[in-house]
Amino acid sequence: MKAQDIQNVVCVGGGTIGASWATYYLWKGLNVTIQDINEEALARAKTLIDSNLDFLVEKDIITTEVSNDAKERAVYTVDMEKAFTNAQFVQESAYESYEVKQKIVSEVDKYAPKAIYASSSSGLLISEIQKFSQYPERCIIAHPFNPPHLIPLVEIVKGKKTSDEFVSVAYDFFKSIDKEPIILHKEVPGHV
């Protein structure tokens, strides 16, 4: 996979961070599916994303046309199989628990085995999360500085089994959408 081929992003978890990531990916013209545990969580995510896009219009960062186009490209679902169909990049921003993240990575394995799995975790180790993946080489941390739709810095952290190829693709992908990625070659709690 090449960075320029990534057009379909799934944001797992539509809370403050997940909705902010989704806002950014939508703003940058990508197809984004937001997946969360129930319809109430999805409704909150939609409200946050719409509010973020409206704020960007209000501050003359994007046009109304860009915002409307972004809102039309957003897909909301509780169904993991539907969410991961055609996924090329999975930005996971779920609850900070190994158990939760390991369940999600196993679903990504099942439905999107070629997608990069990028956890937004700020305190968990990707080496622990990737132990439960059949494809640990494509698992990374992509920890944003918050909020991701406004602050460009993102820390990419590789785990013990992460492939340099996938780190490079993720780095190039973030650069291509105007992020400022840095690569951490060693896991440390809390990252930089």
XYZ file of C-alpha atoms in Angstrom:
192
model
C 0.000 0.000 0.000
C 1.138 3.532 -0.767
C 0.152 6.611 1.209
C -1.466 8.241 -1.817
C -3.769 5.217 -2.222
C -5.427 5.779 1.164
C -8.896 7.211 0.588
C -11.073 5.227 3.016
C -10.602 5.869 6.725
C -12.522 4.357 9.627
C -12.628 6.200 12.935
C -13.462 3.748 15.708
C -14.821 5.658 18.680
C -16.608 8.941 18.112
C -15.845 10.710 21.374
C -13.961 13.997 21.540
C -10.739 12.640 19.995
C -12.362 10.285 17.501
C -14.767 12.994 16.298
C -11.881 15.429 15.967
C -9.893 12.911 13.880
C -12.991 12.268 11.739
C -13.452 16.015 11.247
C -9.880 16.345 10.040
C -10.019 13.385 7.663
C -13.321 14.632 6.222
C -11.907 18.145 5.818
C -8.994 16.671 3.862
C -11.369 15.015 1.390
C -11.218 11.415 2.584
C -14.140 9.007 2.839
C -14.739 8.498 6.554
C -16.816 5.934 8.408
C -17.380 6.603 12.096
C -18.047 3.458 14.142
C -19.163 3.431 17.759
C -20.875 1.104 20.227
C -24.463 2.393 19.963
C -26.734 4.883 18.210
C -26.525 7.396 21.075
C -22.730 7.487 20.810
C -23.005 7.923 17.048
C -25.481 10.791 17.469
C -23.030 12.523 19.848
C -20.205 11.938 17.343
C -22.241 13.463 14.515
C -23.050 16.495 16.658
C -19.360 16.960 17.505
C -18.205 16.537 13.898
C -20.843 18.925 12.537
C -19.944 21.445 15.243
C -16.217 21.138 14.443
C -16.862 21.668 10.731
C -19.134 24.646 11.456
C -16.384 26.149 13.634
C -13.869 25.771 10.779
C -16.284 27.600 8.448
C -16.923 30.314 11.038
C -13.161 30.916 11.361
C -12.696 31.005 7.541
C -10.458 27.933 7.607
C -12.725 26.042 5.204
C -15.612 27.083 2.981
C -19.251 26.177 3.452
C -18.934 24.009 0.335
C -16.031 22.045 1.844
C -17.995 21.591 5.068
C -21.138 20.426 3.259
C -19.117 18.000 1.131
C -17.406 16.657 4.258
C -20.730 16.111 6.025
C -22.078 14.231 3.006
C -19.059 11.867 2.968
C -19.406 10.913 6.644
C -20.952 7.481 7.258
C -22.065 6.468 10.766
C -22.517 2.856 11.877
C -22.443 0.525 14.871
C -21.717 -2.439 12.574
C -18.007 -3.308 12.551
C -18.204 -5.410 9.406
C -19.867 -2.545 7.523
C -17.395 -0.045 8.974
C -14.294 -1.981 7.975
C -15.412 -2.972 4.471
C -13.009 -1.146 2.113
C -11.052 0.347 5.062
C -7.462 1.276 4.270
C -6.639 3.154 7.473
C -8.274 2.576 10.868
C -7.914 5.379 13.418
C -8.956 3.830 16.709
C -9.869 6.226 19.531
C -11.749 3.876 21.832
C -11.654 3.598 25.609
C -8.123 3.284 27.063
C -8.177 -0.413 27.863
C -6.097 -3.247 26.431
C -9.154 -5.477 26.489
C -11.220 -3.004 24.429
C -8.423 -2.310 21.941
C -7.569 -5.994 21.532
C -11.208 -6.731 20.660
C -11.178 -3.953 18.061
C -7.898 -5.060 16.479
C -9.260 -8.594 16.153
C -12.290 -7.198 14.277
C -9.975 -5.204 12.013
C -8.046 -8.440 11.364
C -11.269 -10.149 10.341
C -12.733 -7.468 8.077
C -9.788 -5.290 6.968
C -6.587 -7.352 7.154
C -4.656 -4.983 4.874
C -5.629 -1.754 6.639
C -3.197 0.103 8.867
C -4.409 -0.018 12.471
C -3.528 3.247 14.224
C -4.463 3.639 17.883
C -4.772 7.135 19.345
C -3.726 5.786 22.742
C -1.733 8.106 24.947
C -0.721 5.592 27.577
C -1.009 2.032 26.277
C 1.748 0.198 24.449
C 1.148 -0.859 20.857
C 3.346 -3.928 21.478
C 0.700 -5.160 23.925
C -2.203 -4.373 21.585
C -0.557 -6.015 18.571
C -0.029 -9.286 20.459
C -3.664 -10.043 19.669
C -3.433 -9.269 15.962
C -2.745 -11.780 13.207
C -1.093 -8.868 11.376
C 0.969 -7.084 14.043
C 3.275 -5.546 11.451
C 0.596 -3.005 10.474
C -0.252 -1.867 14.052
C 0.975 1.544 15.230
C 0.158 4.262 17.699
C -0.855 7.514 16.006
C -1.206 9.782 19.009
C -2.486 13.263 18.186
C -1.826 16.511 19.926
C -5.309 17.706 20.780
C -7.569 18.541 19.162
C -6.427 16.645 16.050
C -8.491 18.794 13.684
C -6.565 21.902 14.820
C -3.110 20.803 16.042
C -0.937 19.253 13.293
C 1.504 17.181 15.386
C 0.992 13.399 15.536
C 3.321 10.885 17.192
C 3.776 7.601 15.363
C 4.985 4.871 17.698
C 6.023 1.467 16.443
C 5.686 -1.689 18.449
C 8.041 -4.638 18.685
C 6.458 -6.284 15.632
C 5.592 -3.173 13.611
C 7.021 -3.145 10.094
C 9.091 -0.144 9.014
C 7.123 -0.282 5.754
C 3.836 0.457 7.539
C 5.453 3.183 9.655
C 6.701 4.788 6.436
C 3.274 4.578 4.778
C 1.605 6.104 7.856
C 4.219 8.883 7.988
C 3.743 9.689 4.296
C -0.043 9.523 4.673
C -0.027 12.046 7.526
C 2.341 14.334 5.586
C 0.047 14.141 2.548
C -2.869 15.489 4.601
C -0.805 18.320 6.146
C -0.038 16.727 9.510
C 3.404 16.992 11.141
C 4.231 13.403 12.096
C 7.183 12.384 14.223
C 8.319 8.782 14.580
C 9.179 7.330 17.965
C 11.332 4.251 17.547
C 10.997 3.187 21.168
C 7.844 2.880 23.226
C 7.699 5.027 26.334
C 4.613 5.597 28.495
C 2.942 8.850 27.463
C 5.119 9.150 24.319
C 6.907 12.520 23.902
